[in-house]
Coordinates of C-alpha atoms and ligand atoms in Angstrom, one line a residue:
M1 CA 42.5 20.8 -105.2
N2 CA 41.1 22.1 -108.5
I3 CA 43.8 21.1 -110.9
Q4 CA 41.9 22.4 -113.9
A5 CA 41.6 25.9 -112.4
L6 CA 45.3 25.9 -111.2
L7 CA 46.6 24.9 -114.7
N8 CA 44.2 27.3 -116.3
D9 CA 45.7 30.2 -114.3
K10 CA 49.2 29.1 -115.0
V11 CA 48.7 28.8 -118.8
S12 CA 46.8 32.1 -118.9
Q13 CA 49.7 33.8 -117.3
A14 CA 52.1 32.2 -119.8
L15 CA 49.8 33.2 -122.7
E16 CA 49.9 36.8 -121.6
A17 CA 53.7 36.7 -121.1
A18 CA 54.1 35.3 -124.6
G19 CA 52.2 38.2 -126.0
A20 CA 48.5 37.2 -126.0
P21 CA 45.9 39.8 -125.3
A22 CA 44.8 40.0 -121.7
N23 CA 42.2 37.4 -120.6
S24 CA 42.7 35.2 -123.6
P25 CA 41.1 31.8 -122.7
A26 CA 43.7 29.1 -121.9
A27 CA 41.0 26.5 -122.3
V28 CA 42.6 23.9 -120.1
R29 CA 40.7 20.6 -120.0
Q30 CA 41.1 17.0 -118.8
S31 CA 42.7 15.1 -121.6
A32 CA 40.5 12.5 -123.3
K33 CA 43.4 10.0 -123.8
A34 CA 46.4 9.2 -121.6
Q35 CA 48.8 9.8 -124.6
F36 CA 47.7 13.5 -124.5
G37 CA 48.7 13.8 -120.9
D38 CA 46.5 14.5 -117.9
Y39 CA 45.4 17.9 -119.1
Q40 CA 45.6 19.8 -122.3
A41 CA 45.5 23.5 -123.0
N42 CA 43.5 24.3 -126.2
G43 CA 43.6 28.1 -126.1
V44 CA 46.8 28.6 -128.2
M45 CA 45.2 28.1 -131.6
G46 CA 42.6 30.8 -131.0
V47 CA 45.2 33.3 -129.8
A48 CA 47.6 32.5 -132.6
K49 CA 44.9 33.1 -135.1
K50 CA 44.1 36.5 -133.6
L51 CA 47.7 37.4 -133.6
G52 CA 48.3 36.0 -137.1
T53 CA 51.2 33.8 -136.0
N54 CA 52.0 30.2 -136.5
P55 CA 50.2 28.3 -133.7
R56 CA 52.9 25.7 -133.1
E57 CA 55.6 28.4 -132.8
F58 CA 53.4 30.4 -130.5
A59 CA 52.8 27.3 -128.4
Q60 CA 56.6 27.0 -128.1
K61 CA 56.8 30.6 -126.8
V62 CA 54.1 29.8 -124.3
I63 CA 55.8 26.7 -123.1
D64 CA 59.1 28.6 -122.7
V65 CA 57.5 30.9 -120.1
L66 CA 55.1 28.4 -118.6
D67 CA 56.1 27.7 -115.1
L68 CA 54.8 24.3 -114.0
G69 CA 57.8 23.4 -111.9
G70 CA 56.9 20.8 -109.4
I71 CA 53.4 20.2 -110.9
A72 CA 54.1 18.7 -114.3
S73 CA 56.8 16.2 -115.2
K74 CA 56.4 16.9 -119.0
V75 CA 54.8 19.5 -121.2
E76 CA 54.6 19.0 -124.9
I77 CA 53.1 20.5 -128.0
A78 CA 50.8 18.3 -130.1
G79 CA 48.9 18.5 -133.3
P80 CA 48.2 22.1 -134.5
G81 CA 49.2 23.7 -131.2
F82 CA 47.7 21.8 -128.3
I83 CA 49.7 21.9 -125.1
N84 CA 49.7 18.5 -123.3
I85 CA 50.5 18.5 -119.6
F86 CA 51.7 15.4 -117.8
L87 CA 51.3 15.7 -114.0
C88 CA 54.3 14.8 -111.8
S89 CA 54.0 11.7 -109.5
K90 CA 55.6 13.5 -106.6
W91 CA 53.1 16.4 -106.8
L92 CA 50.2 13.9 -107.1
S93 CA 51.5 12.1 -104.0
V94 CA 51.7 15.3 -101.9
Q95 CA 48.2 16.5 -103.1
T96 CA 46.4 13.2 -102.5
D97 CA 48.1 13.0 -99.1
A98 CA 46.8 16.4 -98.2
A99 CA 43.3 15.5 -99.5
M100 CA 43.4 12.3 -97.4
S101 CA 44.0 14.2 -94.2
D102 CA 41.4 16.8 -94.8
A103 CA 37.7 16.3 -93.8
R104 CA 36.6 18.1 -97.0
L105 CA 39.0 16.0 -99.1
G106 CA 40.9 19.1 -100.0
L107 CA 37.9 20.8 -101.5
K108 CA 37.8 24.6 -101.0
L109 CA 34.6 26.6 -100.2
E110 CA 33.4 28.9 -102.9
K111 CA 32.6 32.6 -102.4
Q112 CA 29.2 32.3 -100.8
Q113 CA 26.1 33.2 -102.9
N114 CA 22.4 33.1 -102.1
I115 CA 21.0 30.5 -104.4
V116 CA 17.3 29.7 -104.8
V117 CA 16.6 26.2 -106.1
D118 CA 13.0 25.6 -107.3
Y119 CA 12.3 21.9 -107.5
S120 CA 9.8 19.1 -106.8
A121 CA 6.7 21.4 -107.0
P122 CA 3.9 18.8 -107.0
N123 CA 0.3 19.9 -107.3
V124 CA -2.3 19.9 -104.5
A125 CA -4.9 17.1 -104.5
K126 CA -2.8 15.3 -107.1
E127 CA -0.4 12.5 -106.8
M128 CA 3.3 13.2 -107.4
H129 CA 4.0 11.7 -110.8
V130 CA 7.3 10.6 -112.4
G131 CA 8.0 14.1 -113.7
H132 CA 8.0 15.3 -110.1
L133 CA 10.2 12.5 -109.2
R134 CA 12.8 13.7 -111.7
S135 CA 12.6 17.3 -110.5
T136 CA 12.8 16.2 -106.9
I137 CA 15.9 14.1 -107.0
I138 CA 17.8 16.1 -109.6
G139 CA 17.0 19.3 -107.6
D140 CA 18.0 17.6 -104.3
S141 CA 21.3 16.5 -105.6
V142 CA 22.2 20.0 -106.9
V143 CA 21.1 21.5 -103.6
R144 CA 23.4 19.1 -101.7
T145 CA 26.3 20.0 -104.1
L146 CA 25.8 23.8 -103.8
E147 CA 25.6 23.5 -100.0
Y148 CA 28.8 21.4 -100.0
L149 CA 30.5 24.3 -101.8
G150 CA 29.4 26.6 -99.0
H151 CA 26.5 28.4 -100.6
N152 CA 23.4 29.6 -98.8
V153 CA 20.8 27.6 -100.6
I154 CA 17.1 28.3 -100.3
S155 CA 15.0 25.3 -101.4
A156 CA 11.7 26.5 -102.8
N157 CA 8.9 24.0 -103.3
H158 CA 6.6 25.9 -105.7
I159 CA 3.6 23.7 -105.2
G160 CA 0.5 24.1 -107.4
D161 CA -1.8 25.3 -104.6
W162 CA -3.9 27.8 -106.3
G163 CA -6.4 28.0 -109.2
T164 CA -10.0 27.6 -110.0
Q165 CA -9.9 23.9 -109.4
F166 CA -10.1 24.6 -105.7
G167 CA -13.8 25.5 -106.0
M168 CA -14.7 21.9 -106.9
L169 CA -12.1 20.4 -104.6
I170 CA -13.5 22.3 -101.6
A171 CA -17.1 21.4 -102.6
N172 CA -16.2 17.8 -102.8
L173 CA -14.2 17.8 -99.6
E174 CA -17.3 19.3 -97.9
R175 CA -19.5 16.5 -99.3
V176 CA -17.0 13.8 -98.2
Q177 CA -16.9 15.3 -94.7
Q178 CA -20.7 15.4 -94.5
E179 CA -20.8 11.8 -95.4
Q180 CA -17.9 10.4 -93.5
G181 CA -17.1 13.0 -90.8
E182 CA -13.7 14.7 -90.5
V183 CA -11.3 13.7 -93.2
S184 CA -8.0 12.7 -91.7
M185 CA -4.6 12.9 -93.4
E186 CA -5.1 9.5 -94.9
L187 CA -7.1 10.7 -97.9
S188 CA -4.9 8.3 -99.6
D189 CA -6.0 8.3 -103.2
L190 CA -5.7 11.9 -104.1
E191 CA -5.9 11.2 -107.8
A192 CA -9.3 9.5 -107.3
F193 CA -10.5 12.4 -105.2
Y194 CA -9.5 14.8 -107.9
R195 CA -11.2 12.8 -110.6
E196 CA -14.4 12.5 -108.5
S197 CA -14.5 16.2 -107.9
K198 CA -14.2 16.9 -111.6
K199 CA -16.9 14.3 -112.5
M200 CA -19.3 15.9 -110.0
Y201 CA -18.5 19.3 -111.3
D202 CA -19.3 18.3 -114.9
A203 CA -22.4 16.3 -114.0
D204 CA -24.1 18.1 -111.2
E205 CA -25.1 21.7 -111.9
E206 CA -25.9 22.4 -108.2
F207 CA -22.4 21.2 -107.2
A208 CA -20.8 23.2 -110.0
A209 CA -22.6 26.4 -108.9
R210 CA -21.4 25.8 -105.3
A211 CA -17.9 25.1 -106.6
R212 CA -17.8 28.4 -108.5
S213 CA -19.0 30.4 -105.5
Y214 CA -16.3 28.8 -103.4
V215 CA -13.7 30.0 -105.9
V216 CA -14.9 33.5 -105.5
K217 CA -15.1 33.2 -101.7
L218 CA -11.6 31.7 -101.5
Q219 CA -10.1 34.5 -103.5
G220 CA -12.0 37.0 -101.3
G221 CA -10.3 35.6 -98.2
D222 CA -13.4 33.7 -96.8
E223 CA -12.4 32.0 -93.6
Y224 CA -14.3 28.7 -94.2
C225 CA -12.9 28.3 -97.7
A226 CA -9.4 29.1 -96.5
K227 CA -9.7 26.4 -93.9
M228 CA -10.9 23.8 -96.4
W229 CA -8.2 24.9 -98.8
K230 CA -5.5 24.5 -96.1
K231 CA -6.8 21.1 -95.4
L232 CA -6.4 20.0 -99.0
V233 CA -2.8 21.4 -99.0
D234 CA -1.9 19.7 -95.8
V235 CA -3.3 16.3 -96.7
T236 CA -1.4 16.4 -100.0
M237 CA 1.9 17.5 -98.4
V238 CA 1.7 15.0 -95.6
Q239 CA 1.6 12.3 -98.3
N240 CA 4.3 13.9 -100.3
Q241 CA 6.5 14.1 -97.2
I242 CA 6.3 10.3 -97.0
N243 CA 7.8 10.1 -100.5
Y244 CA 10.5 12.7 -99.7
D245 CA 11.5 10.8 -96.6
R246 CA 11.7 7.5 -98.3
L247 CA 13.8 9.1 -101.0
N248 CA 16.1 10.7 -98.5
V249 CA 15.3 14.1 -99.9
S250 CA 15.7 17.0 -97.5
L251 CA 12.5 18.9 -98.4
T252 CA 10.1 19.6 -95.5
Q253 CA 7.0 21.7 -95.0
D254 CA 9.3 24.6 -94.3
H255 CA 10.3 24.7 -97.9
V256 CA 6.8 25.1 -99.3
M257 CA 6.5 28.4 -101.2
G258 CA 3.5 27.6 -103.4
E259 CA 1.8 29.6 -106.1
S260 CA -0.6 31.1 -103.5
K261 CA 2.2 32.8 -101.7
Y262 CA 2.4 35.4 -104.5
N263 CA -1.3 36.2 -104.7
S264 CA -1.0 39.6 -102.9
M265 CA 1.6 40.7 -105.3
L266 CA -0.2 40.0 -108.6
Q267 CA -2.5 43.0 -109.0
D268 CA 0.3 45.4 -108.2
I269 CA 2.5 43.7 -110.8
V270 CA -0.2 44.0 -113.5
D271 CA -0.7 47.7 -112.6
D272 CA 3.0 48.3 -112.8
L273 CA 3.3 46.5 -116.1
K274 CA 0.5 48.7 -117.4
E275 CA 2.2 51.8 -116.1
K276 CA 5.4 50.8 -117.8
G277 CA 3.6 50.4 -121.0
L278 CA 4.3 46.7 -121.2
A279 CA 0.8 45.4 -120.5
V280 CA -2.0 46.6 -122.7
E281 CA -5.7 45.8 -122.8
S282 CA -6.9 43.4 -125.4
D283 CA -10.5 42.1 -125.3
G284 CA -10.7 43.1 -121.7
A285 CA -7.6 41.1 -120.7
Q286 CA -4.2 42.5 -119.9
V287 CA -1.6 41.3 -122.4
V288 CA 2.1 41.8 -122.8
Y289 CA 3.3 41.5 -126.4
L290 CA 6.8 40.0 -126.8
D291 CA 8.6 40.7 -130.0
E292 CA 10.9 37.7 -129.6
Y293 CA 8.0 35.3 -129.8
K294 CA 5.9 35.3 -132.9
N295 CA 2.5 33.8 -133.3
K296 CA 1.7 31.8 -136.5
D297 CA 0.8 35.0 -138.4
G298 CA 4.3 36.4 -137.6
D299 CA 3.0 39.0 -135.1
P300 CA 4.5 39.5 -131.6
M301 CA 3.0 36.9 -129.3
G302 CA 0.7 38.1 -126.6
V303 CA 1.1 36.8 -123.1
I304 CA -1.9 37.2 -120.9
V305 CA -1.1 38.4 -117.4
Q306 CA -4.7 39.1 -116.3
K307 CA -7.9 37.6 -117.6
R308 CA -11.0 39.5 -118.5
D309 CA -12.7 38.3 -115.3
G310 CA -9.7 39.7 -113.3
G311 CA -8.1 36.3 -112.7
F312 CA -4.4 35.9 -112.9
L313 CA -2.4 33.1 -114.6
Y314 CA 0.5 30.8 -114.0
T315 CA 2.8 33.3 -115.9
T316 CA 1.7 36.1 -113.6
T317 CA 2.6 34.0 -110.6
D318 CA 6.1 33.2 -112.0
I319 CA 6.8 36.8 -112.7
A320 CA 5.9 37.7 -109.1
C321 CA 7.9 34.7 -107.9
A322 CA 11.1 35.7 -109.7
K323 CA 10.7 39.3 -108.4
Y324 CA 10.3 37.9 -104.8
R325 CA 13.3 35.7 -105.1
F326 CA 15.5 38.6 -106.0
E327 CA 14.0 41.3 -103.8
D328 CA 13.1 39.4 -100.7
L329 CA 15.3 36.3 -100.8
K330 CA 18.2 38.3 -102.2
A331 CA 19.1 35.7 -104.7
D332 CA 22.3 35.8 -106.7
R333 CA 21.2 32.9 -108.8
V334 CA 17.9 31.1 -109.2
L335 CA 17.8 27.5 -110.6
Y336 CA 14.5 26.0 -111.8
F337 CA 14.3 22.2 -112.2
I338 CA 11.2 21.9 -114.4
D339 CA 10.1 19.7 -117.2
S340 CA 11.3 20.9 -120.6
R341 CA 7.8 21.3 -121.8
Q342 CA 7.5 24.4 -119.6
H343 CA 10.5 26.1 -121.2
Q344 CA 8.5 28.6 -123.2
H345 CA 6.4 29.5 -120.2
L346 CA 9.5 30.3 -118.2
M347 CA 11.1 32.2 -121.0
Q348 CA 8.1 34.4 -121.5
A349 CA 7.7 35.1 -117.8
W350 CA 11.4 36.0 -117.5
S351 CA 11.4 38.1 -120.5
I352 CA 8.7 40.2 -118.9
V353 CA 10.6 40.2 -115.6
R354 CA 13.7 41.6 -117.3
K355 CA 11.8 44.2 -119.4
A356 CA 10.1 45.4 -116.2
G357 CA 13.4 45.5 -114.4
Y358 CA 12.3 43.3 -111.6
V359 CA 15.5 41.2 -111.6
P360 CA 18.8 42.7 -112.8
E361 CA 20.8 40.9 -115.5
E362 CA 23.6 39.8 -113.2
V363 CA 21.2 37.6 -111.3
T364 CA 20.8 34.5 -113.4
L365 CA 17.4 32.8 -113.9
E366 CA 18.3 29.4 -115.1
H367 CA 15.9 26.8 -116.4
H368 CA 17.5 23.4 -115.9
A369 CA 15.1 21.4 -118.0
F370 CA 14.7 17.7 -118.1
G371 CA 13.2 15.2 -120.4
M372 CA 10.6 12.6 -119.9
M373 CA 10.7 9.2 -118.2
L374 CA 9.7 6.6 -120.7
G375 CA 8.5 3.0 -120.4
K376 CA 10.3 0.1 -122.0
D377 CA 8.1 0.6 -125.1
G378 CA 9.6 4.1 -125.5
R379 CA 6.4 5.8 -124.7
P380 CA 5.6 8.0 -121.7
F381 CA 5.8 6.0 -118.5
K382 CA 2.3 4.8 -117.5
T383 CA 0.6 2.1 -115.6
R384 CA -0.6 -0.9 -117.5
A385 CA -4.1 0.6 -117.5
G386 CA -2.6 3.8 -119.0
G387 CA -2.8 5.9 -115.8
T388 CA -0.2 8.0 -114.1
V389 CA 2.2 5.9 -112.0
R390 CA 1.9 6.9 -108.3
L391 CA 5.3 7.6 -107.0
A392 CA 4.5 5.6 -103.8
D393 CA 3.7 2.5 -105.9
L394 CA 6.9 2.9 -107.9
L395 CA 9.0 3.0 -104.7
D396 CA 7.1 0.0 -103.4
E397 CA 7.9 -1.9 -106.5
A398 CA 11.6 -0.9 -106.2
Q399 CA 11.6 -2.2 -102.6
E400 CA 10.1 -5.5 -103.6
R401 CA 12.5 -6.1 -106.4
A402 CA 15.5 -5.1 -104.3
T403 CA 14.3 -7.4 -101.5
A404 CA 14.2 -10.4 -103.9
L405 CA 17.6 -9.5 -105.3
I406 CA 19.3 -9.1 -102.0
E407 CA 17.6 -12.3 -100.7
S408 CA 19.1 -14.3 -103.6
K409 CA 22.6 -12.9 -103.1
N410 CA 23.2 -12.9 -99.4
K411 CA 22.0 -16.0 -97.7
D412 CA 24.1 -15.4 -94.6
L413 CA 22.9 -12.0 -93.4
T414 CA 20.3 -11.5 -90.7
A415 CA 16.8 -10.5 -91.7
D416 CA 17.3 -7.0 -90.3
E417 CA 20.5 -6.5 -92.3
K418 CA 18.9 -7.7 -95.5
A419 CA 16.0 -5.4 -95.0
H420 CA 18.2 -2.4 -94.5
I421 CA 20.3 -3.3 -97.5
A422 CA 17.3 -3.8 -99.7
T423 CA 15.7 -0.5 -98.8
T424 CA 19.0 1.4 -99.3
V425 CA 19.6 -0.3 -102.7
A426 CA 16.0 0.2 -103.8
M427 CA 15.9 3.9 -103.3
A428 CA 19.5 4.3 -104.6
A429 CA 18.6 2.4 -107.8
V430 CA 15.6 4.5 -108.7
K431 CA 17.5 7.7 -108.0
Y432 CA 20.8 6.8 -109.6
A433 CA 19.1 5.5 -112.8
D434 CA 17.7 9.0 -113.2
L435 CA 20.6 11.0 -112.0
S436 CA 23.1 9.2 -114.2
K437 CA 21.3 10.1 -117.4
H438 CA 21.9 13.4 -119.2
R439 CA 19.2 15.6 -117.7
T440 CA 17.7 16.9 -120.9
T441 CA 17.1 13.7 -122.7
D442 CA 14.2 11.3 -122.3
Y443 CA 15.2 8.0 -120.7
I444 CA 13.8 4.6 -120.5
F445 CA 12.9 3.4 -117.0
D446 CA 14.1 -0.2 -116.8
W447 CA 14.1 -2.2 -113.6
D448 CA 16.6 -4.8 -114.8
N449 CA 19.2 -2.2 -115.8
M450 CA 18.9 -0.1 -112.7
L451 CA 19.2 -3.1 -110.3
A452 CA 22.2 -4.6 -112.2
F453 CA 25.5 -5.0 -110.4
E454 CA 27.3 -4.2 -113.6
G455 CA 27.5 -0.9 -115.4
N456 CA 26.9 2.6 -114.2
T457 CA 24.3 1.7 -111.7
A458 CA 23.6 2.3 -108.0
P459 CA 24.3 -1.3 -106.9
Y460 CA 27.6 -1.3 -108.8
M461 CA 28.7 2.0 -107.1
Q462 CA 27.5 0.9 -103.7
Y463 CA 29.3 -2.4 -104.1
A464 CA 32.4 -0.6 -105.3
Y465 CA 32.3 1.2 -102.0
T466 CA 31.8 -1.8 -99.8
R467 CA 34.6 -3.6 -101.6
V468 CA 37.1 -0.9 -100.7
V469 CA 36.0 -0.7 -97.1
S470 CA 36.1 -4.5 -96.8
I471 CA 39.9 -4.4 -97.4
F472 CA 40.1 -2.6 -94.1
S473 CA 37.6 -4.6 -92.2
K474 CA 39.1 -7.9 -93.3
A475 CA 42.6 -6.9 -92.4
N476 CA 41.3 -5.3 -89.2
I477 CA 42.9 -2.0 -90.1
S478 CA 41.4 1.4 -89.3
E479 CA 42.2 4.9 -90.5
A480 CA 44.1 5.6 -87.2
D481 CA 46.5 2.8 -87.9
L482 CA 47.7 4.3 -91.1
T483 CA 51.2 5.8 -91.0
G484 CA 53.6 7.1 -93.6
S485 CA 52.5 9.0 -96.7
I486 CA 51.3 8.4 -100.2
C487 CA 54.0 7.7 -102.7
I488 CA 52.8 7.2 -106.3
E489 CA 55.1 4.8 -108.1
N490 CA 53.4 3.2 -111.0
D491 CA 50.9 4.1 -113.7
K492 CA 47.8 2.6 -112.2
E493 CA 48.5 4.5 -109.0
K494 CA 49.0 7.6 -110.9
V495 CA 45.8 7.4 -112.8
L496 CA 43.9 6.7 -109.6
A497 CA 45.5 9.6 -107.8
A498 CA 44.8 12.1 -110.6
K499 CA 41.2 10.9 -110.7
L500 CA 40.8 11.3 -107.0
L501 CA 42.0 14.8 -107.2
Q502 CA 39.5 15.5 -109.9
F503 CA 36.6 15.2 -107.4
E504 CA 36.6 18.9 -106.9
E505 CA 36.2 19.5 -110.7
A506 CA 33.3 17.1 -110.7
V507 CA 31.6 19.0 -107.8
H508 CA 32.1 22.3 -109.5
S509 CA 30.7 21.1 -112.8
V510 CA 27.5 19.9 -111.2
A511 CA 27.2 23.2 -109.3
R512 CA 27.7 25.2 -112.5
E513 CA 25.6 23.1 -114.9
G514 CA 23.0 21.6 -112.6
Q515 CA 23.8 18.2 -114.2
P516 CA 24.3 15.4 -111.6
H517 CA 25.1 12.9 -114.2
L518 CA 28.6 14.5 -114.3
M519 CA 29.1 13.3 -110.8
C520 CA 27.8 9.8 -111.6
S521 CA 30.2 9.5 -114.6
Y522 CA 33.0 10.7 -112.4
L523 CA 32.3 8.2 -109.7
F524 CA 31.9 5.4 -112.2
E525 CA 35.3 6.2 -113.7
L526 CA 36.9 6.4 -110.3
A527 CA 35.5 3.0 -109.4
G528 CA 36.9 1.6 -112.7
N529 CA 40.3 3.2 -112.0
F530 CA 40.3 1.7 -108.5
S531 CA 39.6 -1.8 -109.9
S532 CA 42.5 -1.5 -112.3
F533 CA 44.7 -0.3 -109.5
Y534 CA 43.6 -3.1 -107.2
E535 CA 44.2 -5.7 -109.8
A536 CA 47.7 -4.5 -110.6
C537 CA 48.9 -3.4 -107.2
P538 CA 48.9 -5.8 -104.3
I539 CA 48.1 -3.9 -101.0
L540 CA 48.4 -6.1 -98.0
S541 CA 51.3 -8.2 -99.2
A542 CA 53.4 -5.2 -100.3
E543 CA 56.4 -4.1 -98.3
E544 CA 55.4 -1.7 -95.4
A545 CA 55.9 1.8 -97.0
T546 CA 54.1 0.7 -100.2
K547 CA 51.4 -1.0 -98.2
Q548 CA 50.7 2.2 -96.2
S549 CA 50.7 4.3 -99.3
R550 CA 48.3 2.0 -101.1
L551 CA 46.0 1.7 -98.1
K552 CA 45.8 5.5 -98.0
L553 CA 44.9 5.6 -101.7
A554 CA 42.2 3.0 -101.1
L555 CA 40.9 4.9 -98.1
L556 CA 40.8 8.2 -100.1
T557 CA 38.9 6.3 -102.8
A558 CA 36.3 5.1 -100.3
K559 CA 35.9 8.5 -98.8
T560 CA 35.5 10.1 -102.2
I561 CA 32.9 7.6 -103.4
K562 CA 31.0 8.0 -100.2
Q563 CA 31.1 11.8 -100.4
G564 CA 30.2 11.8 -104.1
L565 CA 27.3 9.5 -103.6
D566 CA 26.1 11.6 -100.6
L567 CA 26.0 14.6 -102.9
L568 CA 23.7 12.6 -105.1
G569 CA 21.5 11.8 -102.1
I570 CA 22.6 8.1 -102.2
E571 CA 23.6 6.2 -99.1
T572 CA 26.4 3.7 -98.9
L573 CA 26.6 0.4 -97.0
E574 CA 29.5 -1.0 -95.1
R575 CA 28.3 -4.5 -96.0
M576 CA 26.1 -5.8 -98.8
Ligands
LIG601 N1 3.6 22.7 -110.2 C1 4.2 22.7 -111.5 C2 3.9 21.4 -112.3 O1 3.5 20.4 -111.6 C3 5.7 23.0 -111.5 C4 6.0 24.3 -110.9 C5 7.5 24.6 -111.2 N2 7.9 25.9 -110.7 C6 7.6 27.1 -111.2 N3 8.2 28.2 -110.6 N4 6.8 27.3 -112.2 O2 4.1 21.3 -113.5

């Protein structure tokens, strides 16, 4: 049940009936304070201004024709012309009851779209760093949400698997193989391998010459170089897969659509851009000048799409990639979860894409940027020695800390149970700490905060869930035993019921804005509303009809928390 959409429709109709121009926005929102009702419509003021009438008088006209029979118990005008809507308990009872008996919690499927989501995108022969962690888990959560709404989601892992660095990497892999025999998938320290390759390239002229010749050969399709290249990609992705699996992220090898995939399109694109008069030669390179970007002299900025030596760039690849996503993948929408520092790069690539007519305007290309992960000192998150933090090490540390925490809290669980709880809490803590922050801001990575049982954290939410299910396990009641129907009687029940029904709005907002923190905030509020309800409304000791009703509300709460956490990629525990 999407209450906001329902009320928005009703108020829109009333606006029109009261004389507003067609399609005037009703602007229905959840109210910030209980005294303003459950929802408020803010559109009246704008319309009244357009019509040149008194907003409060116009609001009265709207209310006179507004038909919320059965839905609202009270509708009133407030302030300069807000319309406050108070939902009716009876209606809330019927709706929560319906949600309770529906496997999808009453949530309707959206009209299906093809949506491409570009996320994770680590680089070959490099470790995944914390920036890739952010992209991976935020992207994964949005993918889950879009799929839940019924969309056809194509996960695209745009790995950095192409570029001149492969010359030195192949030359170094060759050297290592000559010394140690066949390299297995355990080339564990990729970062060190990369650094070593670079060092040899800088220090050893013969090595560097070989590396350069391998770049040319690789680009020319040489079989040996292609095989070595593939090995580097595979070794990297096998290791990344371990991280994905630990993080409960659904990416697999099947989702890899790296930069190299677009190689065969690049020359044609540059030729086409030339033909369209968009790319022009400058110093032997092919450049597109964009009026909307000025260089420091105030002239249109030039974006190079092909270098003088014939090589292509990251931008050229992203132009091809957007074209491919529209033409071949038939995307209606493309979401990119990439570090905010790449914003200009994307804007330039897409500006060229639009000018060349590769992707029509109605297909959205969306950069869902995110900020940096910072250390406690407020500076970019690094190891003590100042190096990049390996994702695998970060997850190991989470595991250790969660193990100690669970050990100290639950003396009476078996070792297996404790291990399972610790792993689940550890991964959840790392993910939730990230997902619960507004995506675009930098945030401070703090172990103590993320593992706390108070506040908007994973342990708090997971515990909130176990607490609700324990009501059932302790009383030995299961869903099948529930009879009767939900009957909202007091305020705490009412607040909880309205919040439960707002799950659908939370799901939609994440799908629309690509901001999983909206789901975290929703769940945190829901858990708070449940606590207040639980304190004020005895369940098991209530008389039978009330007991059944409250048990149903509790069960719907548990189901909603579980489903919401699942959309965030976070697992729940029946005991902890
Ligand atoms: N591999 C890039 C990086 O590590 C991210 C790629 C993002 N996707 C894209 N279509 N450019 O920064």
